[in-house]
Tab-separated table of C-alpha atoms in Angstrom:
chain	number	residue	atom	x	y	z
M	1	GLN	CA	68.819	106.057	111.064
M	2	LEU	CA	68.539	109.058	108.773
M	3	GLN	CA	71.563	111.336	108.683
M	4	LEU	CA	72.232	114.535	106.785
M	5	GLN	CA	75.693	116.012	106.280
M	6	GLU	CA	76.534	119.408	104.822
M	7	SER	CA	79.756	119.899	102.904
M	8	GLY	CA	81.421	122.738	101.047
M	9	PRO	CA	83.878	125.602	101.422
M	10	GLY	CA	83.954	127.365	104.751
M	11	LEU	CA	85.213	130.606	103.247
M	12	VAL	CA	83.764	132.436	100.250
M	13	LYS	CA	84.851	135.773	98.820
M	14	PRO	CA	82.389	138.652	98.477
M	15	SER	CA	80.494	138.707	95.163
M	16	GLU	CA	81.230	135.019	94.560
M	17	THR	CA	78.854	132.053	94.752
M	18	LEU	CA	78.406	129.968	97.872
M	19	SER	CA	77.954	126.269	97.087
M	20	LEU	CA	76.973	123.594	99.584
M	21	THR	CA	75.908	119.975	99.264
M	22	CYS	CA	73.835	117.904	101.656
M	23	THR	CA	74.387	114.152	101.572
M	24	VAL	CA	71.539	112.028	102.884
M	25	SER	CA	72.232	108.587	104.333
M	26	GLY	CA	69.989	106.022	105.975
M	27	GLY	CA	67.055	106.936	103.743
M	28	SER	CA	66.149	107.813	100.180
M	29	ILE	CA	65.946	111.376	98.974
M	30	SER	CA	63.425	110.121	96.416
M	31	SER	CA	60.768	109.383	99.009
M	32	SER	CA	57.477	110.973	98.024
M	33	SER	CA	56.767	111.942	101.635
M	34	TYR	CA	59.397	114.598	102.114
M	35	TYR	CA	60.839	117.878	100.999
M	36	TRP	CA	64.470	118.760	101.604
M	37	GLY	CA	65.427	122.195	102.799
M	38	TRP	CA	68.148	124.672	103.603
M	39	ILE	CA	68.009	126.932	106.660
M	40	ARG	CA	70.681	129.339	107.833
M	41	GLN	CA	71.590	131.114	111.054
M	42	PRO	CA	73.887	134.142	111.188
M	43	PRO	CA	76.177	134.140	114.226
M	44	GLY	CA	74.199	135.018	117.345
M	45	LYS	CA	70.954	135.432	115.423
M	46	GLY	CA	67.812	133.475	114.587
M	47	LEU	CA	66.898	130.941	111.929
M	48	GLU	CA	66.081	131.884	108.334
M	49	TRP	CA	64.454	129.516	105.859
M	50	ILE	CA	66.250	129.609	102.501
M	51	GLY	CA	64.282	127.163	100.403
M	52	SER	CA	63.082	123.620	99.818
M	53	ILE	CA	63.128	121.037	97.044
M	54	TYR	CA	61.160	117.902	96.243
M	55	TYR	CA	62.878	114.873	94.704
M	56	SER	CA	61.164	115.685	91.408
M	57	GLY	CA	62.969	119.023	91.340
M	58	SER	CA	60.110	121.318	92.402
M	59	THR	CA	61.511	124.192	94.422
M	60	TYR	CA	60.275	126.872	96.815
M	61	TYR	CA	62.462	129.799	97.787
M	62	ASN	CA	62.415	132.554	100.399
M	63	PRO	CA	61.232	135.618	98.455
M	64	SER	CA	63.957	137.734	100.041
M	65	LEU	CA	66.658	135.433	98.617
M	66	LYS	CA	64.921	134.104	95.522
M	67	SER	CA	66.923	136.126	92.999
M	68	ARG	CA	70.200	134.657	94.290
M	69	VAL	CA	69.281	131.086	95.305
M	70	THR	CA	69.279	127.835	93.384
M	71	ILE	CA	68.536	124.507	95.040
M	72	SER	CA	68.972	121.300	93.062
M	73	VAL	CA	68.716	117.567	93.711
M	74	ASP	CA	70.766	114.603	92.522
M	75	THR	CA	68.775	111.464	93.305
M	76	SER	CA	71.517	109.186	91.979
M	77	LYS	CA	73.863	110.460	94.687
M	78	ASN	CA	71.155	110.972	97.344
M	79	GLN	CA	72.222	114.601	97.593
M	80	PHE	CA	70.761	118.054	97.254
M	81	SER	CA	72.642	121.293	96.840
M	82	LEU	CA	72.468	125.011	97.506
M	83	LYS	CA	73.960	127.796	95.443
M	84	LEU	CA	73.774	131.389	96.654
M	85	SER	CA	75.204	133.973	94.299
M	86	SER	CA	76.651	137.443	94.826
M	87	VAL	CA	77.336	136.850	98.498
M	88	THR	CA	78.142	139.587	100.982
M	89	ALA	CA	79.177	139.578	104.628
M	90	ALA	CA	75.473	139.411	105.514
M	91	ASP	CA	75.432	135.860	104.123
M	92	THR	CA	77.910	134.683	106.762
M	93	ALA	CA	76.028	132.039	108.704
M	94	VAL	CA	75.772	128.442	109.778
M	95	TYR	CA	73.957	126.653	106.972
M	96	TYR	CA	71.803	123.659	107.832
M	97	CYS	CA	70.203	121.105	105.571
M	98	ALA	CA	67.104	119.360	106.857
M	99	ARG	CA	64.280	117.010	105.929
M	100	ARG	CA	60.793	118.463	105.909
M	101	ALA	CA	57.694	116.353	106.530
M	102	SER	CA	54.290	118.038	106.400
M	103	GLY	CA	55.891	121.398	107.003
M	104	TRP	CA	58.227	120.628	109.898
M	105	TYR	CA	61.899	119.776	109.970
M	106	GLY	CA	62.455	116.607	111.958
M	107	TYR	CA	65.965	115.747	110.819
M	108	TRP	CA	68.812	118.231	110.532
M	109	GLY	CA	72.441	118.153	109.566
M	110	GLN	CA	74.984	119.367	112.085
M	111	GLY	CA	75.407	122.628	110.200
M	112	THR	CA	78.381	124.177	108.485
M	113	LEU	CA	79.733	127.683	109.030
M	114	VAL	CA	80.294	129.685	105.878
M	115	THR	CA	82.180	132.941	106.240
M	116	VAL	CA	82.103	135.572	103.515
M	117	SER	CA	85.352	137.500	103.569
M	118	SER	CA	88.127	138.545	101.248
I	1	ASP	CA	54.277	136.907	103.881
I	2	ILE	CA	53.310	135.463	107.249
I	3	GLN	CA	55.303	136.844	110.181
I	4	LEU	CA	55.751	135.034	113.496
I	5	THR	CA	56.372	137.057	116.655
I	6	GLN	CA	57.508	135.328	119.822
I	7	SER	CA	57.217	136.691	123.328
I	8	PRO	CA	59.101	137.123	125.441
I	9	SER	CA	62.461	137.301	123.658
I	10	PHE	CA	64.249	136.484	126.923
I	11	LEU	CA	62.976	134.552	129.872
I	12	SER	CA	64.687	133.907	133.192
I	13	ALA	CA	63.368	131.014	135.261
I	14	SER	CA	64.368	128.435	137.852
I	15	VAL	CA	64.455	124.654	137.823
I	16	GLY	CA	60.966	123.383	138.587
I	17	ASP	CA	59.186	126.470	137.239
I	18	ARG	CA	56.335	126.332	134.742
I	19	VAL	CA	57.031	128.548	131.746
I	20	THR	CA	55.017	129.574	128.717
I	21	ILE	CA	56.265	131.037	125.433
I	22	THR	CA	53.851	132.636	122.982
I	23	CYS	CA	54.027	132.782	119.197
I	24	ARG	CA	51.677	135.051	117.268
I	25	ALA	CA	51.155	134.773	113.523
I	26	SER	CA	50.379	137.810	111.394
I	27	GLN	CA	47.520	135.890	109.787
I	28	GLY	CA	45.689	132.669	110.517
I	29	ILE	CA	47.683	129.498	109.954
I	30	SER	CA	45.229	126.958	111.398
I	31	SER	CA	47.381	124.489	113.380
I	32	TYR	CA	50.306	124.651	110.995
I	33	LEU	CA	52.976	125.461	113.582
I	34	ALA	CA	55.997	123.727	115.072
I	35	TRP	CA	58.301	124.400	118.025
I	36	TYR	CA	62.043	123.741	118.174
I	37	GLN	CA	64.667	123.770	120.895
I	38	GLN	CA	68.209	124.834	120.080
I	39	LYS	CA	71.259	124.562	122.300
I	40	PRO	CA	74.518	126.421	121.581
I	41	GLY	CA	76.476	124.929	118.701
I	42	LYS	CA	73.745	122.416	117.876
I	43	ALA	CA	71.078	122.080	115.236
I	44	PRO	CA	67.494	122.812	116.256
I	45	LYS	CA	65.479	119.893	117.595
I	46	LEU	CA	61.813	119.442	116.731
I	47	LEU	CA	59.693	119.353	119.893
I	48	ILE	CA	56.098	119.832	118.757
I	49	TYR	CA	54.380	119.902	115.383
I	50	ALA	CA	50.857	120.611	114.210
I	51	ALA	CA	50.665	123.028	117.165
I	52	SER	CA	50.136	120.346	119.809
I	53	THR	CA	51.587	116.993	118.740
I	54	LEU	CA	54.630	115.913	120.724
I	55	GLN	CA	57.491	114.629	118.604
I	56	SER	CA	58.555	111.088	119.439
I	57	GLY	CA	61.069	110.965	122.272
I	58	VAL	CA	60.322	114.463	123.602
I	59	PRO	CA	59.509	114.544	127.336
I	60	SER	CA	55.869	115.011	128.251
I	61	ARG	CA	56.643	118.149	130.282
I	62	PHE	CA	56.613	119.930	126.911
I	63	SER	CA	53.206	120.789	125.484
I	64	GLY	CA	51.840	123.026	122.773
I	65	SER	CA	48.472	124.591	122.149
I	66	GLY	CA	46.701	127.109	119.979
I	67	SER	CA	45.368	127.595	116.501
I	68	GLY	CA	44.776	130.419	114.097
I	69	THR	CA	47.083	133.240	115.138
I	70	GLU	CA	48.078	132.508	118.737
I	71	PHE	CA	50.119	129.555	119.958
I	72	THR	CA	51.877	128.613	123.165
I	73	LEU	CA	54.671	126.303	124.199
I	74	THR	CA	54.556	125.281	127.855
I	75	ILE	CA	57.208	123.504	129.881
I	76	SER	CA	55.460	122.216	132.989
I	77	SER	CA	58.498	121.799	135.260
I	78	LEU	CA	61.814	123.126	134.010
I	79	GLN	CA	64.747	120.771	134.054
I	80	PRO	CA	68.401	121.863	133.810
I	81	GLU	CA	68.640	120.551	130.244
I	82	ASP	CA	65.724	122.748	129.121
I	83	PHE	CA	67.694	125.986	129.247
I	84	ALA	CA	68.048	126.794	125.564
I	85	THR	CA	66.575	128.939	122.805
I	86	TYR	CA	63.121	128.074	121.470
I	87	TYR	CA	61.749	128.880	118.027
I	88	CYS	CA	58.304	128.602	116.521
I	89	GLN	CA	57.952	127.851	112.809
I	90	GLN	CA	55.371	127.715	110.108
I	91	PRO	CA	56.690	126.119	106.930
I	92	VAL	CA	58.554	129.095	105.501
I	93	THR	CA	59.066	131.351	108.513
I	94	PHE	CA	60.656	131.108	111.930
I	95	GLY	CA	59.940	133.261	114.940
I	96	GLN	CA	62.815	135.351	116.248
I	97	GLY	CA	63.461	133.027	119.172
I	98	THR	CA	63.055	133.006	122.946
I	99	LYS	CA	66.161	132.490	125.033
I	100	LEU	CA	65.395	130.679	128.280
I	101	GLU	CA	68.025	131.327	130.923
I	102	ILE	CA	68.610	130.102	134.442
I	103	LYS	CA	67.587	132.578	137.142
């Protein structure tokens, strides 16, 4: 069964870079059928799509975050990663990684809370 | 950018009720829409994709319809486990959510 697991620091200082990794198990990240994405949810608020990546490295980013976001993939480790630079308190959220098939996200990680605070 | 607007934002209903949530897109998106259910502290769960296709394992009391700019999610007979927040989604945008509460 496919599983996704986010990992990374739970606390990041303002102006620094948030870095998270999603480890995929029970399936290959190199499958041609899927994209892999990051979605976040500020406390008590709705879902925001951050971006997606294909195993080949092709990426798509939310225009509102594009200048600060980098998503990368490491097929040898079956992982993909998120970097968000110049963070502020507004970037405090639960960050989810997920697998996208034909536009929808059928498998999600459990989510990881990242707090931006000094 | 395509915007998705859900209505209502809050909905109070009783077990056994039939409820409908609407999602309107700012421009036509054909049938390229999904619905998710999210419970507190949990990741969203895919219920319906391609506007009307039920995800495997999802109870048949859930149904979706619509195309173009207007879509609906219907729960035919609310069960206690259905009280949650529901989101619509087209690939790069989510609606703002509809919180379904027990009356």
